[in-house]
mmCIF file of C-alpha atoms in Angstrom:
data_model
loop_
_atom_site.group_PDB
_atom_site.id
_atom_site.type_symbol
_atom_site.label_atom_id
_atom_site.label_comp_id
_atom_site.label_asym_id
_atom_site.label_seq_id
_atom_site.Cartn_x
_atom_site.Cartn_y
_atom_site.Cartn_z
ATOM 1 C CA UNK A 59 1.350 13.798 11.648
ATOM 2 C CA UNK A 60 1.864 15.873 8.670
ATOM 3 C CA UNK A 61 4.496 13.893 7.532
ATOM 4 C CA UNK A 62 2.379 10.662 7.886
ATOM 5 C CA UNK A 63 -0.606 12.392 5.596
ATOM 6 C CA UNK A 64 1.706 13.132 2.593
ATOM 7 C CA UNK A 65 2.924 9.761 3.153
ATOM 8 C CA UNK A 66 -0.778 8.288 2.859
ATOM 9 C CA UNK A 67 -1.805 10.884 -0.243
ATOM 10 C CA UNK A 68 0.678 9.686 -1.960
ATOM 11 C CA UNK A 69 0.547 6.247 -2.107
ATOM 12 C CA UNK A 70 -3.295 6.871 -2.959
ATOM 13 C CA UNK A 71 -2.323 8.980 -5.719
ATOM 14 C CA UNK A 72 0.193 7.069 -7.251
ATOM 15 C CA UNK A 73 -2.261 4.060 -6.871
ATOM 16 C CA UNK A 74 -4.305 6.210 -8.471
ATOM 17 C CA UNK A 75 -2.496 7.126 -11.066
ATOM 18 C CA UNK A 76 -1.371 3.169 -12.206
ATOM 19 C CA UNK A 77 -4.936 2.335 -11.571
ATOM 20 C CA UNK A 78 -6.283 4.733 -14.757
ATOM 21 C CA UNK A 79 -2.898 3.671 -16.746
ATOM 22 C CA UNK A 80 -4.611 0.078 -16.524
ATOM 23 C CA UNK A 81 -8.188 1.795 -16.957
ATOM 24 C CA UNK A 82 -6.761 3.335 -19.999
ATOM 25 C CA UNK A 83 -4.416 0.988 -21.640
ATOM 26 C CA UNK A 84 -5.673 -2.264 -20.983
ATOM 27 C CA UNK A 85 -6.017 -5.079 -23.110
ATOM 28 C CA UNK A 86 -9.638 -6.277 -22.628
ATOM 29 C CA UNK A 87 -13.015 -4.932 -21.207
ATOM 30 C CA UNK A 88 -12.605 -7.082 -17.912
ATOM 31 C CA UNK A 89 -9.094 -5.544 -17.437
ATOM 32 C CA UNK A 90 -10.816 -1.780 -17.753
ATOM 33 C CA UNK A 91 -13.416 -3.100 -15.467
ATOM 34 C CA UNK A 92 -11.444 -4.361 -12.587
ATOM 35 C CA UNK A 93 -9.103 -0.968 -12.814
ATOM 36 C CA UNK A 94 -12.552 0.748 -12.453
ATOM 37 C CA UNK A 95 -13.381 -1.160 -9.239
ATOM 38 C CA UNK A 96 -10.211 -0.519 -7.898
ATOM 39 C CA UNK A 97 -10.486 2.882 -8.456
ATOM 40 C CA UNK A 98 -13.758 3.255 -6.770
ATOM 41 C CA UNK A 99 -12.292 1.395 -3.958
ATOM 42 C CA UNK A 100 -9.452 3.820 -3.766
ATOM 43 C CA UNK A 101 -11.841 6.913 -3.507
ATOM 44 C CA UNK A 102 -13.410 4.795 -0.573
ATOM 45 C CA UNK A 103 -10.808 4.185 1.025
ATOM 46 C CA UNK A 104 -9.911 7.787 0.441
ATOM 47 C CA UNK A 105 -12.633 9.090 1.773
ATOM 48 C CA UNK A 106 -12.456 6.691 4.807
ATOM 49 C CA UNK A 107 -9.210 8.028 5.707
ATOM 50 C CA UNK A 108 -10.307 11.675 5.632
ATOM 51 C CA UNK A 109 -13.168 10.715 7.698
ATOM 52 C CA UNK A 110 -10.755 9.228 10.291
ATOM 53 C CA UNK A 111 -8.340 12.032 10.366
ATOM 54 C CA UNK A 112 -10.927 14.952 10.382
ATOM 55 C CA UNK A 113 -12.948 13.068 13.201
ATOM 56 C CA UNK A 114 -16.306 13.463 10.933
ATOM 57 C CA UNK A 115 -19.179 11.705 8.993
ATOM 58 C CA UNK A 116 -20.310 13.777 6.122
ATOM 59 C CA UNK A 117 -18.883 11.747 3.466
ATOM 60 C CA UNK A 118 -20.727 8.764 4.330
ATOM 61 C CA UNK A 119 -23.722 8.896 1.879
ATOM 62 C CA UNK A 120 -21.347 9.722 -1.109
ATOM 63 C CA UNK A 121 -19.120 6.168 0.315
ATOM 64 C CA UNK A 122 -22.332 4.052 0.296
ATOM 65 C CA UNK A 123 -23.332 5.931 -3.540
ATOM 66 C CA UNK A 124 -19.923 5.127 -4.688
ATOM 67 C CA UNK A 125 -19.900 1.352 -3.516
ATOM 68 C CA UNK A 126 -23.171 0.885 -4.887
ATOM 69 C CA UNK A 127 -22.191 2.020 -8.126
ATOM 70 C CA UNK A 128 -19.398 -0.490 -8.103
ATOM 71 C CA UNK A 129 -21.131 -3.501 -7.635
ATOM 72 C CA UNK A 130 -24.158 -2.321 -10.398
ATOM 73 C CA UNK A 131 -21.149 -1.673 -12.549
ATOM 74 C CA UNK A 132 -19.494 -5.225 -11.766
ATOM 75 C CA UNK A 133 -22.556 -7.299 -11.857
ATOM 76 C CA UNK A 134 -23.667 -5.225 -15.340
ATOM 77 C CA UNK A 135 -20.515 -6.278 -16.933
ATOM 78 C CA UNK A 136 -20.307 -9.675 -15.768
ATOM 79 C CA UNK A 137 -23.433 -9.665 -17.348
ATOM 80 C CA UNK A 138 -22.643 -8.510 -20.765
ATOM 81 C CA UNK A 139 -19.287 -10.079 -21.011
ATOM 82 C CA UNK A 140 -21.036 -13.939 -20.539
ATOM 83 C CA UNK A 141 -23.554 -12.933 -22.845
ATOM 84 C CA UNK A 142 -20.633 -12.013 -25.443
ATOM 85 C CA UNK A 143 -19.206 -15.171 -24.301
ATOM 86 C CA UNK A 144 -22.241 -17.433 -25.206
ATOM 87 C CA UNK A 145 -23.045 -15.630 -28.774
ATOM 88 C CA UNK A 146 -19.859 -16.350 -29.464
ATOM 89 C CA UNK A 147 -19.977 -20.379 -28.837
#
């Protein structure tokens, strides 16, 4: 079992890791954006798998704070990036 959860931190943390590589270096604003969804779904997914393993709840609210601020966060850039878009026709 132990074995298993080093196996399943670590390919969250090195997905992690390439995920703010992209956030950091990427070439445009949409590229930064989807790194930044991916990286809230990795804390989900995260915190889904302590929840499973630790046989509790408590870290529902922050899931359902977290993927709410993703989708405000993808919608509001949508947003600005076809307003850029149509300014710039």
């Amino acid at each position: 079992m132990t074995a298993l959860l080093i196996a399943v931190y670590a390919v969250f943390g090195v997905a992690a890791v390439l995920t703010i590589w992209r956030i950091i270096t990427g070439p445009s604003i949409l590229d930064r954006a989807v790194a930044s969804d991916v990286l809230l779904t990795l804390v989900l997914c995260v915190l889904g798998a302590d929840m499973a393993i630790n046989n509790h709840t408590r870290s529902l609210p922050a899931m359902l704070i977290i993927a709410a601020i993703g989708v405000f966060g993808s919608i509001s850039i949508a947003r600005f990036v076809a307003r850029r878009d149509n300014n710039e026709q």
